Amino acid sequence: AQSVSQHNHHVILSEAASLELGCNYSYGGTVNLFWYVQYPGQHLQLLLKYFSGDPLVKGIKGFEAEFIKSKFSFNLRKPSVQWSDTAEYFCAVKGADSWGKLQFGAGTQVVVTP
Amino acid sequence: DTGVSQNPRHKITKRGQNVTFRCDPISEHNRLYWYRQTLGQGPEFLTYFQNEAQLEKSRLLSDRFSAERPKGSFSTLEIQRTEQGDSAMYLCASSSSTPSGPSTDTQYFGPGTRLTVL
């Protein structure tokens, strides 16, 4: 069965600090990987996605994620966060060979203090 | 705005009542998904349509839940005899076929309908 684990439920950091959010998945096959973000009062938005090729993918707003197949990981990073990055971040996985459901992690609430 | 839209945005109902939610996907998206999200959790898959055909249903979707997409465009999710445990955010997402097939499928989410069962 698919599963996604996000290591931190809550992260608090100051502006300009670096951010790294962990995501590990369990899936018996080739996967597509996603990070979604939910800003306060807004709907889920796609931050970035990995389908194939270069394991380092860049998304919107200066975010990037690295797919490490041997570790079943897809960690999200941003070198210098801003107050506007305060949001909840969700990692999700889907089998690459099928249409259908995304399996989400429980999410990480990130609070950036001025 | 050409994103996924959902109505109503909020619904408060009494236990035992029936409720129906509507989702309008991004135009030309032939796949439509329903998820449920409770506090402190990520979205959980409920069901999925390709055009008007319902192709997959989660075990979370009890017989009190029914979803339809009669013309392959908008979809409705009905919950009969609501229970307090049904209180959650109900999310809709849509995606479209690509020449590359499922390996490049990307789902786009609507704002959700928040259901509160008293």
Coordinates of C-alpha atoms in Angstrom, one line a residue:
Chain A
A1 CA 0.0 0.0 0.0
Q2 CA 1.1 3.5 -0.7
S3 CA 2.0 5.8 2.2
V4 CA 3.7 9.2 2.7
S5 CA 5.4 10.3 5.8
Q6 CA 6.2 13.9 6.5
H7 CA 8.7 14.2 9.4
N8 CA 7.7 17.4 11.0
H9 CA 4.2 18.5 11.8
H10 CA 5.1 22.1 12.8
V11 CA 8.1 24.2 11.9
I12 CA 8.8 27.7 13.2
L13 CA 11.6 29.7 11.8
S14 CA 12.7 33.3 11.2
E15 CA 12.7 35.2 8.0
A16 CA 15.8 34.6 5.9
A17 CA 16.4 31.2 7.5
S18 CA 16.7 28.1 5.3
L19 CA 13.8 25.6 5.2
E20 CA 13.9 21.9 4.6
L21 CA 10.9 19.7 4.9
G22 CA 11.2 15.9 4.8
C23 CA 9.0 13.6 2.9
N24 CA 9.4 9.8 2.6
Y25 CA 7.1 7.5 0.6
S26 CA 6.4 3.9 0.3
Y27 CA 5.3 2.6 -3.1
G28 CA 6.2 -0.5 -5.1
G29 CA 6.8 1.1 -8.5
T30 CA 7.7 4.2 -10.4
V31 CA 6.2 7.3 -8.8
N32 CA 5.2 10.8 -9.5
L33 CA 5.9 13.2 -6.6
F34 CA 4.3 16.5 -5.7
W35 CA 4.5 19.2 -3.2
Y36 CA 1.3 21.3 -2.6
V37 CA 1.0 24.4 -0.5
Q38 CA -2.0 25.8 1.3
Y39 CA -1.7 29.4 2.3
P40 CA -4.0 30.6 5.1
G41 CA -7.5 30.9 3.8
Q42 CA -6.6 29.6 0.3
H43 CA -6.9 26.4 -1.5
L44 CA -4.3 23.8 -2.2
Q45 CA -1.8 25.0 -4.9
L46 CA 0.8 23.0 -6.7
L47 CA 4.3 24.1 -5.6
L48 CA 6.3 21.7 -7.7
K49 CA 6.3 18.2 -9.2
Y50 CA 8.7 15.4 -10.2
F51 CA 7.9 13.1 -13.1
S52 CA 11.2 11.9 -14.4
G53 CA 14.7 13.1 -15.4
D54 CA 16.7 15.5 -13.3
P55 CA 16.0 14.6 -9.7
L56 CA 16.3 18.2 -8.6
V57 CA 13.2 20.1 -9.5
K58 CA 12.4 23.7 -9.2
G59 CA 9.0 25.1 -8.4
I60 CA 7.4 28.5 -7.8
K61 CA 8.5 31.1 -5.3
G62 CA 12.1 29.8 -5.0
F63 CA 11.3 26.3 -3.8
E64 CA 13.1 23.2 -5.0
A65 CA 12.9 19.5 -4.1
E66 CA 15.3 16.6 -4.6
F67 CA 14.1 13.1 -5.4
I68 CA 16.5 10.5 -4.0
K69 CA 15.2 7.2 -5.3
S70 CA 17.4 5.1 -3.0
K71 CA 16.0 6.8 0.0
F72 CA 12.4 7.0 -1.2
S73 CA 12.6 10.7 -0.3
F74 CA 11.4 13.9 -1.9
N75 CA 12.5 16.7 0.4
L76 CA 11.5 20.3 -0.1
R77 CA 13.9 23.2 0.3
K78 CA 14.1 26.9 0.2
P79 CA 17.3 28.8 1.0
S80 CA 15.8 31.9 2.5
V81 CA 12.2 32.0 3.6
Q82 CA 9.9 35.0 3.8
W83 CA 7.0 35.8 6.1
S84 CA 4.7 35.0 3.1
D85 CA 5.9 31.4 3.1
T86 CA 3.8 30.8 6.2
A87 CA 1.5 28.0 5.1
E88 CA 0.8 24.3 5.3
Y89 CA 2.9 22.1 3.0
F90 CA 1.8 18.7 1.7
C91 CA 3.8 16.0 0.0
A92 CA 1.9 13.6 -2.3
V93 CA 2.7 10.6 -4.4
K94 CA 1.1 8.8 -7.2
G95 CA 2.0 5.7 -9.2
A96 CA 3.4 6.9 -12.5
D97 CA 1.7 4.2 -14.5
S98 CA -1.9 4.9 -13.5
W99 CA -4.4 7.7 -13.4
G100 CA -6.0 8.0 -10.0
K101 CA -5.5 9.0 -6.5
L102 CA -2.8 11.0 -4.9
Q103 CA -1.6 9.7 -1.5
F104 CA -0.9 12.7 0.7
G105 CA 1.2 13.1 3.8
A106 CA -0.2 14.6 7.0
G107 CA 1.2 18.0 6.2
T108 CA 3.7 20.3 7.8
Q109 CA 2.6 23.7 9.2
V110 CA 5.3 26.2 8.6
V111 CA 5.3 29.5 10.5
V112 CA 7.8 32.2 9.5
T113 CA 8.3 35.0 12.0
P114 CA 9.3 38.5 11.0
Chain B
D1 CA -11.2 32.6 -13.0
T2 CA -10.8 29.3 -14.8
G3 CA -9.9 27.1 -11.9
V4 CA -11.8 24.4 -10.1
S5 CA -14.9 25.8 -8.4
Q6 CA -16.9 24.3 -5.6
N7 CA -20.3 25.2 -4.1
P8 CA -21.3 25.8 -1.4
R9 CA -18.1 26.9 0.4
H10 CA -19.6 26.1 3.8
K11 CA -22.4 23.9 4.9
I12 CA -23.8 23.5 8.3
T13 CA -26.4 20.8 8.8
K14 CA -28.0 18.7 11.5
R15 CA -27.2 15.1 12.0
G16 CA -29.4 12.9 9.9
Q17 CA -29.9 15.4 7.1
N18 CA -28.8 14.9 3.5
V19 CA -26.3 17.3 1.9
T20 CA -25.1 17.7 -1.7
F21 CA -22.0 19.5 -2.9
R22 CA -21.1 20.6 -6.4
C23 CA -17.8 20.7 -8.2
D24 CA -17.1 22.4 -11.6
P25 CA -13.7 21.3 -12.9
I26 CA -11.3 23.2 -15.1
S27 CA -12.9 23.2 -18.5
E28 CA -11.7 20.5 -20.8
H29 CA -10.4 18.4 -17.8
N30 CA -11.9 15.0 -18.2
R31 CA -10.8 13.6 -14.9
L32 CA -12.4 14.7 -11.6
Y33 CA -11.5 13.6 -8.1
W34 CA -13.1 14.0 -4.7
Y35 CA -11.0 14.0 -1.5
R36 CA -11.8 14.6 2.2
Q37 CA -9.6 16.5 4.6
T38 CA -9.9 16.5 8.3
L39 CA -8.1 18.8 10.7
G40 CA -4.4 17.9 11.0
Q41 CA -4.5 15.5 8.1
G42 CA -3.7 15.5 4.4
P43 CA -6.5 15.0 1.9
E44 CA -7.8 11.4 1.6
F45 CA -9.0 10.1 -1.7
L46 CA -12.7 9.3 -2.0
T47 CA -13.5 8.7 -5.6
Y48 CA -12.5 9.5 -9.2
F49 CA -14.2 10.0 -12.6
Q50 CA -13.0 9.8 -16.1
N51 CA -15.6 11.7 -18.1
E52 CA -18.9 10.4 -16.7
A53 CA -17.5 7.0 -15.6
Q54 CA -16.7 6.5 -11.9
L55 CA -13.6 4.4 -12.1
E56 CA -12.4 4.1 -8.5
K57 CA -14.0 4.4 -5.0
S58 CA -12.2 4.4 -1.7
R59 CA -13.3 2.2 1.2
L60 CA -13.9 5.6 2.9
L61 CA -16.9 6.1 0.7
S62 CA -19.6 4.3 2.6
D63 CA -23.0 3.6 1.2
R64 CA -24.2 6.9 2.5
F65 CA -22.0 8.6 0.0
S66 CA -22.7 8.9 -3.7
A67 CA -21.0 10.8 -6.4
E68 CA -22.1 11.5 -9.9
R69 CA -20.8 13.2 -13.0
P70 CA -23.7 12.7 -15.4
K71 CA -22.5 14.6 -18.4
G72 CA -18.8 14.4 -17.8
S73 CA -18.6 18.0 -16.7
F74 CA -19.6 19.0 -13.2
S75 CA -19.9 16.5 -10.4
T76 CA -22.0 16.2 -7.3
L77 CA -21.2 14.5 -4.0
E78 CA -24.2 13.6 -1.8
I79 CA -24.0 12.4 1.8
Q80 CA -27.2 10.9 3.1
R81 CA -28.1 10.7 6.8
T82 CA -25.1 12.8 7.8
E83 CA -23.2 11.9 11.0
Q84 CA -20.9 14.1 13.1
G85 CA -17.9 12.1 11.8
D86 CA -18.7 13.4 8.3
S87 CA -17.6 16.9 9.4
A88 CA -14.6 17.7 7.1
M89 CA -13.4 19.7 4.2
Y90 CA -14.5 18.1 0.9
L91 CA -12.1 18.8 -1.9
C92 CA -12.5 18.5 -5.6
A93 CA -9.6 18.3 -8.1
S94 CA -9.4 17.9 -11.8
S95 CA -6.8 16.9 -14.4
S96 CA -6.6 16.3 -18.2
S97 CA -5.3 13.6 -20.4
T98 CA -1.9 14.4 -21.9
P99 CA 0.0 12.7 -24.8
S100 CA 2.4 11.4 -22.2
G101 CA -0.3 9.5 -20.4
P102 CA -0.7 9.1 -16.6
S103 CA 3.0 9.7 -16.0
T104 CA 2.5 13.4 -16.3
D105 CA -0.9 13.7 -14.7
T106 CA -1.3 16.8 -12.5
Q107 CA -4.3 17.4 -10.3
Y108 CA -5.5 21.0 -9.6
F109 CA -7.6 21.6 -6.5
G110 CA -10.7 23.7 -5.8
P111 CA -11.3 25.7 -2.6
G112 CA -13.3 23.0 -1.0
T113 CA -16.6 22.7 0.8
R114 CA -16.4 22.8 4.6
L115 CA -19.1 20.6 6.1
T116 CA -20.1 20.9 9.8
V117 CA -22.6 18.4 11.1
L118 CA -24.2 19.4 14.4

